[in-house]
Amino acid sequence: MECLYYFLGFLLLAARLPLDAAKRFHDVLGNERPSAYMREHNQLNGWSSDENDWNENLYPVWKRGDMRWKNSWKGGRVQAVLTSDSPALVGSNITFAVNLIFPRCQKEDANGNIVYEKNCRNEAGLSADPYVYNWTAWSEDSDGENGTGQSHHNVFPDGKPFPHHPGWRRWNFIYVFHTLGQYFQKLGRCSVRVSVNTANVTLGPQLMEVTVYRRHGRAYVPIAQVKDVYVVTDQIPVFVTMFQKNDRNSSDETFLKDLPIMFDVLIHDPSHFLNYSTINYKWSFGDNTGLFVSTNHTVNHTYVLNGTFSLNLTVKAAAPGPCPPPPPPPRPSKPTPSLGPAGDNPLELSRIPDENCQINRYGHFQATITIVEGILEVNIIQMTDVLMPVPWPDSSLIDFVVTCQGSIPTEVCTIISDPTCEITQNTVCSPVDVDDMCLLTVRRTFNGSGTYCVNLTLGDDTSLALTSTLISVPDRDPASPLRMANSALISVGCLAIFVTVISLLVYKKHKEYNPIENSPGNVVRSKGLSVFLNHAKAVFFPGNQEKDPLLKNQEFKGVS
């Protein structure tokens, strides 16, 4: 009889071994074991408890450092990258994305197969087989026992069947997400996204872990594990960008006096949780100008004094939230008769929770900004074409007379572009020495005629003031005033040479003495020619007046 008891005990022990030896999700996916309170108060919609059994026959479990990881993928190791749009305001959705990075020269094709990229050479050289994993051929050969695909291996680690979405056979990776003592299984391709509502998530940093398996015949092989921290908060995530015209470096939080600063509030709300909420912005600029409240996410403010100021912003939004518990009904001092059914009793109505409760959420931003002097404005008041003594057919010089307001600049830069101000042709920067009146002349060279866009910038250590103009440079052709003047001088010179030659010829012909007849007409013509030659020679031969034939004529007439 005693032997029978031992035998029955052995059978009972053997019957319990599979139950005790069976792995659970928390054994496979992580070492953190949340408390029972955490499990109860952090229930995620659509997720399951990690106390469930894990099917190790289909989904083998390898510990970190196991040598089998080296052969889990052809051609190398697969890396999984896990990201999220954290931080998330409690009650909103947070989205996690997993992307698989394959070894060199491998990619996923349109059918979900893993193929080698064309003309890509890795350490093993070019492969004759275009496929790394041809899962399409495998799925066509093993379509399930009953032809419907409901085979025992098309299931998740907890035994639930794969959802048969359109094209599900092209999804060859199984992703298991694990957080807060719960898991979520998803069938996908080389990248997947999962969104989680944070209404029941404990505030603060939390850990998300993901294990990825791939198809392997009628089973699955682990290929990657990854984890990342995400944050759930009851504070509205707020960021503020600051912009000011002429500010040289907006990231150093140093700005210029007497110029408006534009503050733009960015609320991190990727799931659009606050889309239908009224948002108020309360500003304190720290310069004794009081509080400014607005419903606009942008505001301009001008500081009129130099110094350091503390900027404070408070954002308020009414967001969906949990309803407070109803107050207990007051006890009547003495019984009162019922006035009707319970729905007509106002005390009963107050105990019915309102499913559309609103709760005020707040966000805060603080910054310390410094206000200094700077160049406030720059203007081009005159442009002058510089005339050069020697014509340059392919270039022109232009002088720009520039004035500025504010601090004194230390450098000037010009950018010469095409008429659209998009294609830069020339950039010149140089130091300048400007007096207190801030008046300077900038000379720049333009190559060829046409219309140019000129951006002129004056700068110092903290500011950069810009002005732009369009300028039309005329063509340096022969019709230009300078060339016309040169042509006129050349023409006058040629005329002078021509007159000189004629004068010499006439002089040679009339060099010998000829008596003058007593004909009045001839005398007049001779005198006219003599006067003309006399003026011509007086211009070109001022020292030869004594050889003038007209002098001989004068002497001859005197003797007669």
XYZ file of C-alpha atoms in Angstrom:
560
model
C 0.000 0.000 0.000
C 2.875 2.310 0.800
C 4.316 1.687 -2.675
C 0.998 2.734 -4.166
C 1.154 6.048 -2.328
C 4.662 6.677 -3.625
C 3.550 5.875 -7.146
C 0.558 8.231 -6.960
C 2.767 10.983 -5.566
C 5.183 10.513 -8.415
C 2.352 10.848 -10.928
C 1.108 14.032 -9.280
C 4.615 15.474 -9.286
C 5.077 14.572 -12.934
C 1.763 16.181 -13.772
C 2.861 19.427 -12.155
C 6.263 19.632 -13.807
C 5.057 21.138 -17.108
C 3.113 23.794 -15.197
C 6.060 24.715 -13.009
C 8.547 24.583 -15.869
C 6.424 26.671 -18.261
C 7.885 30.155 -18.849
C 5.795 33.248 -18.406
C 6.051 36.522 -20.278
C 7.762 38.345 -17.420
C 10.424 35.593 -17.384
C 11.174 36.196 -21.043
C 10.689 39.915 -21.520
C 12.209 41.512 -18.447
C 13.430 41.185 -14.908
C 11.325 43.983 -13.406
C 8.303 42.731 -11.536
C 5.762 45.468 -10.811
C 3.723 45.216 -7.638
C 0.127 44.037 -7.576
C -0.952 47.635 -7.018
C 0.921 48.733 -10.142
C -0.660 45.971 -12.187
C -4.121 46.913 -10.999
C -3.817 50.672 -11.471
C -1.798 50.698 -14.715
C -4.048 48.633 -16.915
C -3.454 49.437 -20.574
C -6.313 49.040 -23.008
C -5.743 46.007 -25.265
C -2.686 44.758 -23.354
C -2.376 41.466 -21.441
C -0.812 40.486 -18.124
C 2.759 39.195 -18.289
C 1.684 36.388 -15.952
C 0.446 34.503 -19.048
C 2.353 31.499 -20.348
C 4.929 31.838 -23.103
C 5.031 29.171 -25.873
C 8.705 28.311 -25.822
C 8.302 25.564 -28.426
C 7.417 28.077 -31.134
C 9.341 31.016 -29.666
C 12.632 29.852 -28.109
C 14.137 31.996 -25.369
C 17.818 32.901 -25.526
C 19.571 34.720 -22.740
C 21.899 37.605 -23.432
C 25.287 36.259 -24.467
C 23.895 32.990 -25.849
C 26.041 31.817 -28.800
C 22.923 31.172 -30.885
C 22.428 34.915 -31.319
C 25.354 34.952 -33.775
C 23.461 32.688 -36.180
C 20.032 34.263 -35.777
C 20.378 36.119 -39.108
C 22.247 35.503 -42.354
C 25.096 37.874 -42.992
C 25.306 39.509 -39.575
C 23.165 40.881 -36.755
C 19.926 42.837 -37.011
C 19.604 45.981 -34.899
C 16.281 47.252 -33.571
C 15.834 50.992 -32.945
C 13.061 51.976 -30.520
C 11.816 55.577 -30.359
C 8.801 57.342 -28.892
C 7.196 60.785 -28.948
C 7.701 61.105 -25.174
C 7.096 63.086 -22.981
C 3.347 62.540 -22.954
C 0.730 64.471 -21.012
C -1.217 62.032 -18.858
C -4.401 61.039 -20.661
C -2.888 61.496 -24.127
C -1.539 58.790 -26.409
C 2.151 57.992 -26.675
C 3.419 56.289 -29.825
C 6.351 53.875 -30.003
C 8.113 53.018 -33.257
C 10.490 50.126 -33.910
C 12.698 50.066 -36.996
C 14.909 47.146 -37.990
C 18.344 47.824 -39.454
C 19.593 44.920 -41.564
C 23.216 44.041 -42.325
C 24.917 45.765 -45.217
C 23.468 45.169 -48.694
C 20.191 43.721 -47.325
C 16.708 45.215 -47.548
C 13.031 44.261 -47.428
C 11.233 44.118 -50.778
C 7.581 44.827 -51.581
C 6.569 41.235 -50.789
C 8.161 41.250 -47.357
C 11.118 39.115 -48.398
C 14.674 40.037 -47.457
C 16.812 40.486 -50.584
C 20.307 41.613 -51.486
C 20.656 45.073 -52.978
C 21.846 45.096 -56.562
C 25.514 45.895 -57.213
C 26.185 46.085 -53.477
C 29.279 44.281 -52.234
C 29.669 43.264 -48.605
C 32.364 41.220 -46.866
C 31.109 38.013 -48.508
C 31.101 39.611 -51.976
C 28.228 39.485 -54.447
C 25.672 36.731 -53.789
C 24.364 34.502 -56.580
C 21.074 34.055 -54.695
C 19.038 37.295 -54.724
C 17.212 36.304 -51.514
C 18.387 36.390 -47.955
C 15.016 35.009 -46.808
C 12.361 34.066 -49.383
C 9.343 33.864 -47.096
C 6.874 34.117 -49.975
C 7.909 30.727 -51.339
C 7.782 29.204 -47.858
C 4.265 30.523 -47.110
C 2.935 29.157 -50.418
C 4.271 25.686 -49.577
C 2.997 25.627 -45.979
C -0.396 27.262 -46.227
C -1.864 25.400 -43.279
C -3.481 22.064 -42.851
C -7.014 23.137 -43.807
C -6.035 25.680 -46.480
C -7.254 28.614 -44.409
C -3.932 29.529 -42.838
C -5.230 28.672 -39.338
C -2.284 26.380 -38.622
C -0.811 25.868 -35.185
C 2.303 27.920 -36.021
C 0.517 31.119 -37.175
C 0.078 32.202 -33.577
C 1.670 34.621 -31.117
C 3.724 33.511 -28.116
C 0.597 33.386 -25.937
C -1.240 31.177 -28.457
C -3.515 33.840 -29.946
C -3.826 33.500 -33.751
C -2.407 36.082 -36.101
C -4.965 38.647 -37.289
C -5.659 38.099 -40.975
C -5.395 41.646 -42.218
C -4.962 42.190 -45.987
C -1.413 41.209 -46.880
C -0.707 39.621 -43.502
C 1.351 36.874 -45.142
C 3.916 39.491 -46.113
C 4.442 40.346 -42.437
C 7.240 38.132 -41.240
C 8.311 39.740 -37.966
C 6.660 39.342 -34.558
C 7.099 42.227 -32.098
C 6.366 41.770 -28.395
C 6.121 45.043 -26.400
C 6.400 44.884 -22.614
C 5.839 47.580 -19.951
C 4.176 47.965 -16.552
C 3.721 44.208 -16.188
C 1.777 43.918 -19.454
C 2.575 42.939 -23.025
C 1.292 43.633 -26.527
C 1.931 41.409 -29.575
C 2.073 42.697 -33.130
C 2.733 41.135 -36.522
C 4.531 43.453 -38.929
C 7.254 44.171 -41.417
C 10.623 45.856 -40.853
C 8.990 48.741 -38.974
C 5.938 48.954 -36.710
C 4.179 51.564 -34.583
C 2.172 51.046 -31.394
C 0.157 53.716 -29.555
C -0.716 53.528 -25.863
C -3.173 55.683 -23.929
C -1.552 57.025 -20.755
C -4.693 57.678 -18.707
C -3.809 54.806 -16.328
C -0.024 55.123 -16.487
C 1.855 56.151 -13.358
C 3.524 59.557 -13.671
C 7.264 59.632 -14.177
C 9.762 57.652 -16.256
C 8.785 54.158 -17.366
C 10.588 51.434 -19.301
C 9.429 49.930 -22.599
C 11.078 46.686 -23.800
C 10.630 45.080 -27.223
C 11.661 41.597 -28.406
C 11.609 40.832 -32.152
C 11.264 37.381 -33.751
C 11.439 36.320 -37.409
C 9.838 33.417 -39.248
C 11.878 30.219 -39.383
C 9.995 27.372 -41.039
C 7.134 26.478 -38.697
C 8.747 28.236 -35.738
C 10.338 31.586 -34.939
C 13.819 32.812 -34.064
C 14.676 35.830 -31.867
C 16.735 38.412 -33.765
C 16.797 41.577 -31.638
C 15.957 43.086 -28.252
C 15.749 46.764 -27.409
C 14.532 48.989 -24.587
C 13.910 52.698 -24.045
C 12.640 55.056 -21.326
C 9.494 57.121 -21.816
C 7.992 59.786 -19.557
C 4.387 60.502 -18.589
C 3.751 63.848 -16.917
C 0.886 65.960 -15.623
C 2.687 69.118 -16.783
C 2.077 70.386 -20.309
C 5.385 70.021 -22.206
C 6.189 73.581 -23.309
C 8.987 74.968 -25.491
C 9.532 78.601 -26.485
C 11.433 79.891 -29.509
C 12.677 83.473 -29.584
C 13.409 85.542 -32.671
C 14.528 89.128 -33.123
C 15.438 91.026 -36.248
C 19.142 91.956 -36.401
C 20.025 89.536 -33.574
C 23.257 87.828 -34.511
C 22.833 84.643 -32.447
C 19.351 83.735 -31.222
C 20.585 80.689 -29.288
C 22.638 82.669 -26.749
C 19.517 84.360 -25.304
C 21.122 87.778 -25.819
C 18.914 90.301 -27.618
C 18.933 93.958 -28.633
C 17.382 96.929 -26.953
C 14.557 98.847 -28.696
C 13.717 96.052 -31.132
C 10.721 93.702 -30.634
C 11.394 90.074 -29.741
C 8.919 87.487 -31.038
C 8.166 84.667 -28.591
C 6.508 81.568 -30.071
C 5.152 78.865 -27.744
C 5.293 75.257 -28.933
C 3.247 72.699 -27.011
C 4.402 69.102 -27.413
C 1.116 67.352 -28.169
C 1.742 64.797 -30.955
C -1.541 62.953 -30.299
C -3.538 66.227 -30.489
C -4.911 65.653 -27.011
C -5.400 69.411 -26.449
C -6.834 70.225 -29.866
C -10.240 71.167 -28.470
C -8.959 72.809 -25.289
C -8.866 76.534 -24.636
C -5.253 77.422 -23.929
C -4.221 80.583 -22.055
C -0.709 82.028 -21.981
C 0.353 84.252 -19.070
C 3.616 86.148 -19.587
C 5.904 87.986 -17.184
C 8.842 89.594 -19.014
C 10.713 90.653 -15.883
C 10.999 94.336 -16.787
C 8.209 95.681 -14.552
C 5.726 95.837 -17.401
C 3.251 93.634 -15.545
C 1.512 90.433 -16.615
C 0.257 89.822 -20.115
C -2.441 87.172 -20.729
C -3.325 85.962 -24.211
C -4.900 83.059 -26.052
C -2.401 83.452 -28.912
C 0.715 81.287 -28.877
C 2.870 84.162 -30.230
C 3.619 87.502 -28.600
C 5.998 90.409 -29.250
C 7.777 92.362 -26.533
C 10.338 95.179 -26.679
C 12.871 95.809 -23.928
C 13.847 99.478 -23.619
C 16.627 99.038 -21.052
C 19.877 97.114 -21.059
C 20.339 94.398 -18.470
C 19.384 90.851 -17.489
C 15.722 89.885 -17.169
C 13.848 86.785 -15.971
C 11.185 85.553 -18.388
C 8.326 83.433 -17.014
C 5.475 81.771 -18.890
C 2.539 79.787 -17.521
C 0.327 77.817 -19.900
C -3.122 76.699 -18.780
C -5.383 74.255 -20.631
C -8.605 72.485 -19.701
C -8.042 68.861 -20.678
C -10.122 65.698 -20.308
C -9.383 64.070 -16.980
C -10.689 61.784 -14.264
C -13.823 62.898 -12.485
C -13.587 63.512 -8.751
C -15.523 61.113 -6.548
C -19.026 62.362 -5.735
C -19.489 63.820 -2.267
C -21.464 61.650 0.177
C -25.103 62.701 0.458
C -26.033 64.545 3.661
C -27.995 62.578 6.198
C -31.487 63.949 6.721
C -32.347 64.822 10.299
C -35.612 62.971 10.016
C -37.201 60.751 7.422
C -38.904 62.450 4.513
C -41.358 60.851 2.168
C -40.142 59.972 -1.265
C -41.137 62.492 -3.963
C -40.856 60.147 -6.961
C -38.531 57.782 -8.802
C -34.612 58.068 -7.859
C -33.791 59.888 -11.098
C -35.781 62.914 -9.963
C -33.815 63.262 -6.746
C -31.062 65.888 -7.121
C -28.950 64.046 -4.561
C -29.066 60.930 -6.675
C -28.071 62.906 -9.764
C -24.968 64.300 -8.057
C -23.778 60.774 -7.443
C -23.849 59.949 -11.139
C -20.296 60.675 -12.397
C -19.899 62.978 -15.360
C -17.958 61.136 -18.038
C -16.865 64.415 -19.678
C -14.987 65.901 -16.749
C -12.348 68.552 -17.401
C -9.210 69.156 -15.406
C -6.853 72.108 -15.650
C -3.353 71.202 -16.744
C -0.440 73.636 -16.512
C 2.902 74.055 -18.225
C 5.777 76.340 -17.286
C 8.744 77.902 -19.036
C 11.524 80.043 -17.592
C 14.522 81.744 -19.176
C 17.068 84.438 -18.382
C 17.700 86.836 -21.251
C 20.241 89.633 -21.655
C 19.502 92.932 -23.427
C 22.363 94.914 -25.025
C 22.917 97.711 -27.534
C 22.971 96.777 -31.200
C 22.652 98.010 -34.772
C 18.966 98.773 -35.186
C 18.715 99.847 -38.817
C 20.801 100.294 -41.958
C 19.886 102.240 -45.105
C 21.472 102.913 -48.489
C 20.930 106.610 -49.178
C 22.933 107.018 -52.398
C 24.478 104.958 -55.204
C 27.075 106.492 -57.519
C 28.697 105.153 -60.676
C 32.467 105.668 -60.384
C 33.992 107.025 -63.646
C 37.372 105.479 -64.401
C 40.101 107.166 -66.502
C 40.691 103.988 -68.475
C 37.561 102.155 -69.663
C 37.017 98.645 -68.308
C 34.643 96.997 -70.760
C 33.645 94.120 -68.461
C 33.244 95.736 -65.024
C 31.877 98.765 -63.197
C 32.511 100.380 -59.839
C 29.595 101.523 -57.693
C 29.807 103.516 -54.478
C 27.078 102.905 -51.863
C 26.601 105.586 -49.236
C 25.231 103.876 -46.115
C 23.827 105.141 -42.808
C 22.858 103.193 -39.675
C 21.190 103.636 -36.308
C 22.152 102.141 -32.973
C 25.614 100.895 -32.111
C 28.627 101.452 -34.352
C 29.350 98.593 -36.802
C 32.740 96.949 -37.050
C 32.317 95.063 -40.315
C 30.457 95.316 -43.606
C 29.494 92.481 -45.931
C 27.929 92.596 -49.376
C 26.366 89.717 -51.252
C 25.840 90.339 -54.970
C 23.268 88.000 -56.504
C 21.071 87.619 -59.542
C 17.851 89.711 -59.765
C 15.918 87.043 -57.830
C 18.390 87.320 -54.895
C 18.800 83.516 -54.945
C 21.992 82.778 -56.907
C 25.026 84.340 -55.210
C 27.688 85.689 -57.533
C 30.059 87.439 -55.148
C 30.473 87.881 -51.389
C 32.860 90.422 -49.858
C 33.356 91.166 -46.136
C 35.735 93.712 -44.683
C 36.276 95.577 -41.405
C 35.157 99.196 -41.227
C 36.081 102.175 -39.095
C 32.986 104.343 -38.698
C 32.564 107.577 -36.763
C 29.735 108.324 -34.353
C 27.539 109.603 -37.190
C 27.569 106.111 -38.738
C 28.040 107.277 -42.321
C 30.243 105.253 -44.626
C 30.886 104.593 -48.311
C 31.152 101.037 -49.593
C 32.663 100.498 -53.058
C 31.924 97.294 -54.919
C 32.768 95.907 -58.377
C 30.127 94.525 -60.757
C 31.189 92.234 -63.583
C 29.207 93.155 -66.661
C 25.995 95.045 -67.184
C 22.563 93.980 -65.989
C 20.358 93.962 -62.902
C 21.803 92.792 -59.583
C 20.442 92.123 -56.109
C 22.684 93.642 -53.451
C 22.435 92.586 -49.807
C 24.449 94.876 -47.567
C 25.022 93.929 -43.928
C 26.558 95.877 -41.079
C 27.566 93.911 -38.007
C 29.147 93.999 -34.596
C 29.588 91.394 -31.859
C 25.871 91.048 -31.046
C 23.895 92.380 -34.013
C 23.641 92.071 -37.757
C 21.556 94.625 -39.692
C 20.614 94.007 -43.311
C 19.307 96.038 -46.198
C 18.734 95.047 -49.807
C 18.371 96.832 -53.119
C 18.192 96.141 -56.828
C 20.690 97.978 -59.001
C 20.886 98.262 -62.790
C 24.422 98.494 -64.186
C 24.508 100.030 -67.715
C 26.458 98.530 -70.603
C 29.903 100.057 -71.144
C 29.425 100.390 -74.949
C 30.873 103.013 -77.288
C 27.788 105.158 -76.797
C 28.540 105.642 -73.128
C 29.531 109.222 -72.104
C 33.115 108.311 -71.286
C 33.704 106.596 -74.612
C 31.919 109.393 -76.472
C 34.312 111.882 -74.876
C 37.314 109.761 -75.841
C 35.984 109.458 -79.406
C 35.543 113.236 -79.607
C 39.142 113.767 -78.515
C 40.369 111.309 -81.129
C 38.314 113.026 -83.843
C 39.697 116.445 -82.921
C 43.224 115.075 -83.027
C 42.685 113.558 -86.480
C 41.252 116.880 -87.762
C 44.257 118.774 -86.443
C 46.662 116.421 -88.244
C 44.664 116.786 -91.477
C 44.764 120.590 -91.291
C 48.495 120.524 -90.641
C 49.178 118.414 -93.723
C 47.066 120.697 -95.934
C 48.828 123.722 -94.504
C 52.229 122.325 -95.344
C 51.216 121.557 -98.902
C 49.823 125.041 -99.495
C 52.869 126.601 -97.916
C 55.179 124.687 -100.218
C 53.205 125.695 -103.315
C 53.205 129.395 -102.528
C 56.703 129.568 -101.097
C 58.142 131.514 -104.090
C 57.247 135.190 -104.710
C 54.427 135.913 -107.171
C 53.381 139.516 -107.999
C 49.859 140.336 -107.178
C 47.727 141.733 -109.998
C 45.656 144.837 -109.470
C 42.477 142.783 -109.577
C 40.320 143.394 -106.565
C 38.912 139.902 -106.687
C 42.307 138.287 -106.595
C 43.420 140.463 -103.725
C 40.449 139.478 -101.658
C 40.949 135.778 -102.331
C 44.642 136.003 -101.574
C 44.003 137.792 -98.341
C 41.385 135.230 -97.336
C 43.746 132.361 -97.965
C 46.558 134.186 -96.262
C 44.445 134.829 -93.195
C 43.418 131.153 -93.040
C 47.027 129.974 -93.388
C 48.169 132.551 -90.917
C 45.768 131.274 -88.257
C 46.623 127.677 -88.994
C 50.342 128.215 -88.770
C 49.960 130.390 -85.715
C 48.378 127.391 -84.003
C 50.815 124.735 -85.158
C 53.990 126.748 -85.881
C 53.974 129.699 -83.512
C 57.720 130.391 -83.976
C 57.723 130.774 -87.785
C 55.776 134.005 -88.257
C 58.710 135.684 -90.077
C 58.569 133.162 -92.931
C 54.914 133.820 -93.649
C 54.471 134.713 -97.365
C 51.883 137.227 -96.280
C 54.696 139.321 -94.781
C 56.381 139.462 -98.160
C 53.135 140.526 -99.683
C 52.907 143.303 -97.135
C 56.428 144.533 -98.022
C 55.799 144.414 -101.740
C 52.701 146.476 -101.450
C 54.519 149.019 -99.344
C 57.216 149.567 -101.980
C 54.761 150.051 -104.771
